[in-house]
Short mmCIF file of C-alpha atoms in Angstrom, two decimals:
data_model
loop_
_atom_site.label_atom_id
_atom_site.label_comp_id
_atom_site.label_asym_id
_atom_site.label_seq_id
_atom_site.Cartn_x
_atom_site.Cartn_y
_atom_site.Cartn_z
CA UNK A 1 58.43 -53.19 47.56
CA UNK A 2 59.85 -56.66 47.87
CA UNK A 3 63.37 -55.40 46.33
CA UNK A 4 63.74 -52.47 48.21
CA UNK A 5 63.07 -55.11 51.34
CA UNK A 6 65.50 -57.02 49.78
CA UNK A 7 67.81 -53.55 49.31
CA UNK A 8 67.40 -52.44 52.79
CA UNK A 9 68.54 -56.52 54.10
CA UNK A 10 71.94 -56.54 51.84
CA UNK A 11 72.50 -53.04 53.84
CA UNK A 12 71.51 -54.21 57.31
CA UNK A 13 73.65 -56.92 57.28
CA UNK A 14 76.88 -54.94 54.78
CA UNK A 15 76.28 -52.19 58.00
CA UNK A 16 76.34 -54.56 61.23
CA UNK A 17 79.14 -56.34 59.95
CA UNK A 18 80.95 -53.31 59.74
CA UNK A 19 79.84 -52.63 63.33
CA UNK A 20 80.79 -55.95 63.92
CA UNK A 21 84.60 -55.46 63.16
CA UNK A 22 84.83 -51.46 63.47
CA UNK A 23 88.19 -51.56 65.47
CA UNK A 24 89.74 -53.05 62.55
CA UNK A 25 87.64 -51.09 59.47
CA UNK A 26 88.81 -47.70 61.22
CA UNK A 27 92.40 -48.36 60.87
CA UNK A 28 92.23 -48.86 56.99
CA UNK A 29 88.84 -47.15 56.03
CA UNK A 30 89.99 -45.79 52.45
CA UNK A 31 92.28 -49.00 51.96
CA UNK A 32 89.32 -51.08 53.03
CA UNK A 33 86.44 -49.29 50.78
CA UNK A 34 89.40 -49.76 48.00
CA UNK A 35 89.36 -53.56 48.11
CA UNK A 36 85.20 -53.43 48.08
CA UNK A 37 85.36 -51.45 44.76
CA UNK A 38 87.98 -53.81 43.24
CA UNK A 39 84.84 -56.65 44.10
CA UNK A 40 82.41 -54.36 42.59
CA UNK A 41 84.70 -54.35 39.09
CA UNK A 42 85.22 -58.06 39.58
CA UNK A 43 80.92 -58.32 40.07
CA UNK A 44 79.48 -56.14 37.63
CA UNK A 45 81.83 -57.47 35.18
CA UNK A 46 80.68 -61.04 35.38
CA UNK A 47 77.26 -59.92 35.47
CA UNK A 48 78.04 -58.29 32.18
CA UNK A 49 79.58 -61.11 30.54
CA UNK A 50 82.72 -58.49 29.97
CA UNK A 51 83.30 -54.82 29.53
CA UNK A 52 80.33 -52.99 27.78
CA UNK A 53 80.41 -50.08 25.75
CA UNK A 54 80.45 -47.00 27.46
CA UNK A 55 79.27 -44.02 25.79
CA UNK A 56 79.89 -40.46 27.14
CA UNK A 57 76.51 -40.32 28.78
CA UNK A 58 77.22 -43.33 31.22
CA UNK A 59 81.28 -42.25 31.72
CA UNK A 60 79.66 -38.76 33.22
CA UNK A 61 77.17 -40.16 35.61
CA UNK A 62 79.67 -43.02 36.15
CA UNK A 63 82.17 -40.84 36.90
CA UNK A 64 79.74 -38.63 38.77
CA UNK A 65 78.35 -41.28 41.44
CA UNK A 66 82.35 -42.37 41.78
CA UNK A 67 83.26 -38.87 43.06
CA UNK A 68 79.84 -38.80 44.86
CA UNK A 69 80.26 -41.95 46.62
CA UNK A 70 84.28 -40.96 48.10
CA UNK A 71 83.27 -37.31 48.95
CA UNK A 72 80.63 -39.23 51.32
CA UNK A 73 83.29 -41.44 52.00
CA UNK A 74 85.82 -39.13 52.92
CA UNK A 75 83.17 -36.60 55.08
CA UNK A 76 81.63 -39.11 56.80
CA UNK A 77 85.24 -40.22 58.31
CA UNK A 78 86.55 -37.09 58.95
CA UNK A 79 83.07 -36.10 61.03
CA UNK A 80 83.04 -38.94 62.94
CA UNK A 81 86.74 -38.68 63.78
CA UNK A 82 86.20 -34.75 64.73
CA UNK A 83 83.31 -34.80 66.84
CA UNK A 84 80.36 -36.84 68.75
CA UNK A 85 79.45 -39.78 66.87
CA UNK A 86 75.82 -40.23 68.14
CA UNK A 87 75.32 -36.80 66.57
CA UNK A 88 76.99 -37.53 63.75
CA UNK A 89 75.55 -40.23 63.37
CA UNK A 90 71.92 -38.98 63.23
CA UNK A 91 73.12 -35.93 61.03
CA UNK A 92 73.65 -38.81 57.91
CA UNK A 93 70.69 -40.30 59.44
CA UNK A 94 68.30 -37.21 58.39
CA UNK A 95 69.90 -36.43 55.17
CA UNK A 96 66.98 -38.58 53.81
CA UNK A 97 65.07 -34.97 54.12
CA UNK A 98 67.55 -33.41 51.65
CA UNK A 99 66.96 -36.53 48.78
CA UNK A 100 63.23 -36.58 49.68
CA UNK A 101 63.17 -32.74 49.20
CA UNK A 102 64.75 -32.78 45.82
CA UNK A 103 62.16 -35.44 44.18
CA UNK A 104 59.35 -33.55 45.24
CA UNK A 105 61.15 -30.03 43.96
CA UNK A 106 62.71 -31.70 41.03
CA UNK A 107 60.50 -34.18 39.47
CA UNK A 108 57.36 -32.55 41.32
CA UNK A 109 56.57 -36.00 43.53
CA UNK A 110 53.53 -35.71 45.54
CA UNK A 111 54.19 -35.82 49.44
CA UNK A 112 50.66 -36.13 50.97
CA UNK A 113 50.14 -35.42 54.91
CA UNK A 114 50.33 -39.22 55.70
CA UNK A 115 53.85 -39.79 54.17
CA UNK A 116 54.93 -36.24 55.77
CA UNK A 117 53.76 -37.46 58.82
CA UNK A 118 55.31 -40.77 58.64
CA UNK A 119 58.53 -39.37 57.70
CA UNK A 120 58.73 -37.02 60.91
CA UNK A 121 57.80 -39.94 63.14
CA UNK A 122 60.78 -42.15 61.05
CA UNK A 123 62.89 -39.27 62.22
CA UNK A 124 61.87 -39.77 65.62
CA UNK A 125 62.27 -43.01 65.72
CA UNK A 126 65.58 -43.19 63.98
CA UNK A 127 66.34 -40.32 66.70
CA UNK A 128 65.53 -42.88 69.47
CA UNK A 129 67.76 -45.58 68.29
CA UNK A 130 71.09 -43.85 67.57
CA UNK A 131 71.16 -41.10 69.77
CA UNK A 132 73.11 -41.29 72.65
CA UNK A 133 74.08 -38.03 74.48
CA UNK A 134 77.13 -38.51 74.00
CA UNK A 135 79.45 -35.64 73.96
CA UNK A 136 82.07 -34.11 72.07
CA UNK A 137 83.70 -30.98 70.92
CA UNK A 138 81.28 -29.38 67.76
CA UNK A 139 84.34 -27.07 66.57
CA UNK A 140 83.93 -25.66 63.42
CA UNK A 141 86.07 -27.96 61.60
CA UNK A 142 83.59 -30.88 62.94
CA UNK A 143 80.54 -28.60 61.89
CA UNK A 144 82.09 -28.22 58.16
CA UNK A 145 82.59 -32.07 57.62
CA UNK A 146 79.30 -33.16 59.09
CA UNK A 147 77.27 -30.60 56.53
CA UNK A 148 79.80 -32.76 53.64
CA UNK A 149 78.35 -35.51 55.64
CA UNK A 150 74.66 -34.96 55.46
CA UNK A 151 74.65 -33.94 51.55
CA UNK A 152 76.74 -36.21 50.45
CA UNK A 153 74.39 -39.24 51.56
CA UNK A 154 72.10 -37.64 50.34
CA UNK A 155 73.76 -36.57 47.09
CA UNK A 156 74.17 -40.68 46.47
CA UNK A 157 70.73 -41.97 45.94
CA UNK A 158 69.73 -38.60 44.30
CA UNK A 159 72.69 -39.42 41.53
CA UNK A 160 70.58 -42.34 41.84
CA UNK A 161 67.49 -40.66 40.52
CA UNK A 162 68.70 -38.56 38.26
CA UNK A 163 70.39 -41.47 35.79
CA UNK A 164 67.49 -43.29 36.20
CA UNK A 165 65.58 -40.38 34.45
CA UNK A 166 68.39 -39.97 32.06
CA UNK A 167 67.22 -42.09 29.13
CA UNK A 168 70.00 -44.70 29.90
CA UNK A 169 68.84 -46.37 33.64
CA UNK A 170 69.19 -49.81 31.32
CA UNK A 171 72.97 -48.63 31.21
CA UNK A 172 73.54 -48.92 35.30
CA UNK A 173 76.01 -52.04 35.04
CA UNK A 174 77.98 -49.96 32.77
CA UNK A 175 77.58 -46.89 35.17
CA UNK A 176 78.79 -48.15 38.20
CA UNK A 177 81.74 -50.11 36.49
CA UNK A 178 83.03 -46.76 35.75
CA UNK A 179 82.09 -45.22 39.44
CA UNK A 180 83.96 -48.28 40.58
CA UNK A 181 86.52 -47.50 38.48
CA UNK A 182 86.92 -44.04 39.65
CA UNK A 183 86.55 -44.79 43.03
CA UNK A 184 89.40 -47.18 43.10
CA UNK A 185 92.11 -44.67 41.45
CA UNK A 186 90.36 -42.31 44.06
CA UNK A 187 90.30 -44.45 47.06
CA UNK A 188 93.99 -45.09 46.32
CA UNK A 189 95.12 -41.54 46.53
CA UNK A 190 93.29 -40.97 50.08
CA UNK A 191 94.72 -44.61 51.23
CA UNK A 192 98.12 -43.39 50.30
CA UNK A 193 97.93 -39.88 51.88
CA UNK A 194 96.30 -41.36 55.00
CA UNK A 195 99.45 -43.69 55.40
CA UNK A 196 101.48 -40.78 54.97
CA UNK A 197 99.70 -38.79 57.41
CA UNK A 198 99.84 -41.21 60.19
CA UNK A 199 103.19 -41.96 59.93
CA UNK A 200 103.22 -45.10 57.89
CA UNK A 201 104.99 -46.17 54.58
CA UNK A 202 104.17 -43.64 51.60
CA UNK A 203 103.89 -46.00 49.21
CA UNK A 204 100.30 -48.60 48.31
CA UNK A 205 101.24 -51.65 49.89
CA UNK A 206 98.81 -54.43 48.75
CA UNK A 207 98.48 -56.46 51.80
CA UNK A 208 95.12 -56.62 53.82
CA UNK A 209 97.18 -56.12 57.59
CA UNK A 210 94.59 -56.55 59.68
CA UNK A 211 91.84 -56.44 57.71
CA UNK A 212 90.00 -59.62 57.11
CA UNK A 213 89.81 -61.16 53.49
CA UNK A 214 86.35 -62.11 54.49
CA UNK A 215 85.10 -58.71 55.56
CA UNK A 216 86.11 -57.54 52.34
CA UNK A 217 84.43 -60.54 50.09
CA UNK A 218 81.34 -59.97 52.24
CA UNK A 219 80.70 -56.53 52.04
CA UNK A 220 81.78 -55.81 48.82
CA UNK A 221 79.05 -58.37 47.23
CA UNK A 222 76.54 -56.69 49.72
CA UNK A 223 77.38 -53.26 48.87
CA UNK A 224 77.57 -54.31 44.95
CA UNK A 225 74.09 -56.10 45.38
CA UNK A 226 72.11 -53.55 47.25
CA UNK A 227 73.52 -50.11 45.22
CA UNK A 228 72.84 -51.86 42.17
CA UNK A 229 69.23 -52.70 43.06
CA UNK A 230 68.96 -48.78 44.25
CA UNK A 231 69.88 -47.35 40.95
CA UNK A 232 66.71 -49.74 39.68
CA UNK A 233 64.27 -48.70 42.89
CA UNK A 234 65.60 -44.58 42.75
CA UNK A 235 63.73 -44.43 39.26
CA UNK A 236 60.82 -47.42 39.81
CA UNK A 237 59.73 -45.73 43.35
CA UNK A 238 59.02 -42.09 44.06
CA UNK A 239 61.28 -40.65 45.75
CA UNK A 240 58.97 -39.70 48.84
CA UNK A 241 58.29 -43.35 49.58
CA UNK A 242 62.36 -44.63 48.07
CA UNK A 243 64.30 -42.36 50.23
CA UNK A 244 62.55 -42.29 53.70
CA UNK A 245 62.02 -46.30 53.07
CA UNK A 246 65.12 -47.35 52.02
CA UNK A 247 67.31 -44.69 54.58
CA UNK A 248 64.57 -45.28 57.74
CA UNK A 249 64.27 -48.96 56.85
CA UNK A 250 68.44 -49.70 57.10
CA UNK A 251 68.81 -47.64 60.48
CA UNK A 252 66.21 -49.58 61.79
CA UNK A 253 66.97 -53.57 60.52
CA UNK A 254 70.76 -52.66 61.40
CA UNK A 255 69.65 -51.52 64.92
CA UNK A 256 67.81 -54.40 64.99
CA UNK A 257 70.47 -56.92 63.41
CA UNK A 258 72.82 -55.41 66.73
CA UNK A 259 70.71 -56.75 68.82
CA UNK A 260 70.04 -59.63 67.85
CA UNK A 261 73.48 -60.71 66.09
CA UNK A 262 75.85 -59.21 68.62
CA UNK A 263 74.01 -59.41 71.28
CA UNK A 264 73.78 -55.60 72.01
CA UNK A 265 71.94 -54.39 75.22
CA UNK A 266 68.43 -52.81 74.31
CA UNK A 267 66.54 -50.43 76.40
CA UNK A 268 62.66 -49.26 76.67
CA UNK A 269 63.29 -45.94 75.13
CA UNK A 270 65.43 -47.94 71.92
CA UNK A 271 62.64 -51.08 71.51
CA UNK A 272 59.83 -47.89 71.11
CA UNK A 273 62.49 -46.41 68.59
CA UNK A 274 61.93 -49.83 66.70
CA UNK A 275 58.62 -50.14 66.71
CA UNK A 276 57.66 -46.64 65.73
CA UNK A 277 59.91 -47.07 63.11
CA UNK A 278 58.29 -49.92 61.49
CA UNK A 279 54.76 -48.11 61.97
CA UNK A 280 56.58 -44.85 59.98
CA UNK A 281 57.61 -47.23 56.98
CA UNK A 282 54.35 -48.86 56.95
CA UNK A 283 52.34 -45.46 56.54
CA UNK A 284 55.10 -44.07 53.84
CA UNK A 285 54.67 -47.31 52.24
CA UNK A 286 50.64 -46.73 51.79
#
């Protein structure tokens, strides 16, 4: 459990950073997720000491978790640009049900009454925390992207699992060199017809613009570190206690992290939200 602590820290901090400099992340989403990948090459290939072999078992899950990764990506944009984000929000939020579902159906994971119970009362708390009322329009179009949304984080971590059980989990530096790999020649098609949609050059300019140099460094070694530690915990943990832990436990340490870091306002009603939230991953954790 202490790497998934570990796991759910590197996320925290990779998410309230984000928070931290949203105004400018927003502007440049694909073309800022694009620079992150080109760390992850830069990481996983040092960690490698070069460019492994890749046979055609790791270029399909590789390319698989690429694809994966900018469909939740691109969904998770377009949802929270369409429609409320509180609601939005929490839709990603509860796609831990979805991943937590499949490893129970899939590879037939036990899910007792206590770990049931602590995962509705995780929902509940993570329910508490980034809900806000807030309104919006729920057209269809919104409705469409948030349902990408929701199984596409989920579809992540279960890509996850799967590899893991594939016979080559000791393959995962190899893996997600090619998802990086894919993601950047995908990323790079969305940045360019995002430019083109707002009005801005056609072609793939290299500079940052407003996007910090920093940012980018920092949350592409976060993002790097803690994905690369979940392909490990998807196939060490179940998936009953991974998935509710890992999901739950991030919502609630970034929540947290606001707070404390950028000195957010907290209310009754969110400081209950925390604490039942750390009793929820305590009793999934038993």
């Amino acid at each position: 459990m202490l790497l998934t602590l570990f796991s759910v820290i590197a996320a925290s901090v990779n998410s309230t950073l984000l928070h931290k400099t949203q105004p400018y992340a927003k502007q440049e989403v694909y073309r800022f997720n694009l620079y992150c990948a080109v760390i992850w090459c830069a990481m996983l290939l040092l960690f490698n000491g070069g460019f492994p072999e890749l046979n055609q078992d790791v270029m399909f899950w590789g390319s698989i978790y690429g694809i994966a990764q900018v469909l939740f990506l691109l969904f998770k944009t377009k949802a929270m640009a369409a429609g409320p984000v509180s609601v939005t929000t929490l839709i990603g939020n509860c796609s831990l049900l979805l991943s937590t579902a499949v490893s129970v159906m899939v590879w037939k994971e036990p899910l007792g009454t206590g770990k049931a119970v602590g995962i509705l009362l995780l929902l509940f708390a993570v329910f508490i925390c980034t809900y806000s009322g807030s309104k919006g329009n729920a057209t269809k179009r919104w409705k469409a992207y948030s349902i990408g949304y929701f199984v596409f984080s989920a579809s992540v971590g279960i890509v996850f699992k799967f590899f893991s059980h594939s016979g080559i989990g000791d393959q995962a530096n190899g893996m997600m060199l090619l998802a990086s790999m894919v993601m950047i020649l995908l990323l790079s098609g969305l940045s360019g017809m995002d430019r083109v949609q707002h009005g801005r050059s056609g072609s793939m300019s290299l500079s940052m613009g407003k996007i910090s140099p920093g940012l980018v460094f920092s949350c592409g070694i976060l993002s790097c570190f803690y994905n690369r530690l979940n392909v490990y915990l998807s196939g060490a943990l179940p998936g009953t206690i991974f998935f509710p832990v890992f999901n739950g436990g991030t919502v609630i340490v970034s929540f947290a992290l606001g707070k404390l870091v950028l000195n957010e306002k907290i209310n009754q009603r969110q400081v209950l939200g925390l604490v039942l939230g750390i009793a929820a991953i305590l009793v999934i954790g038993l």
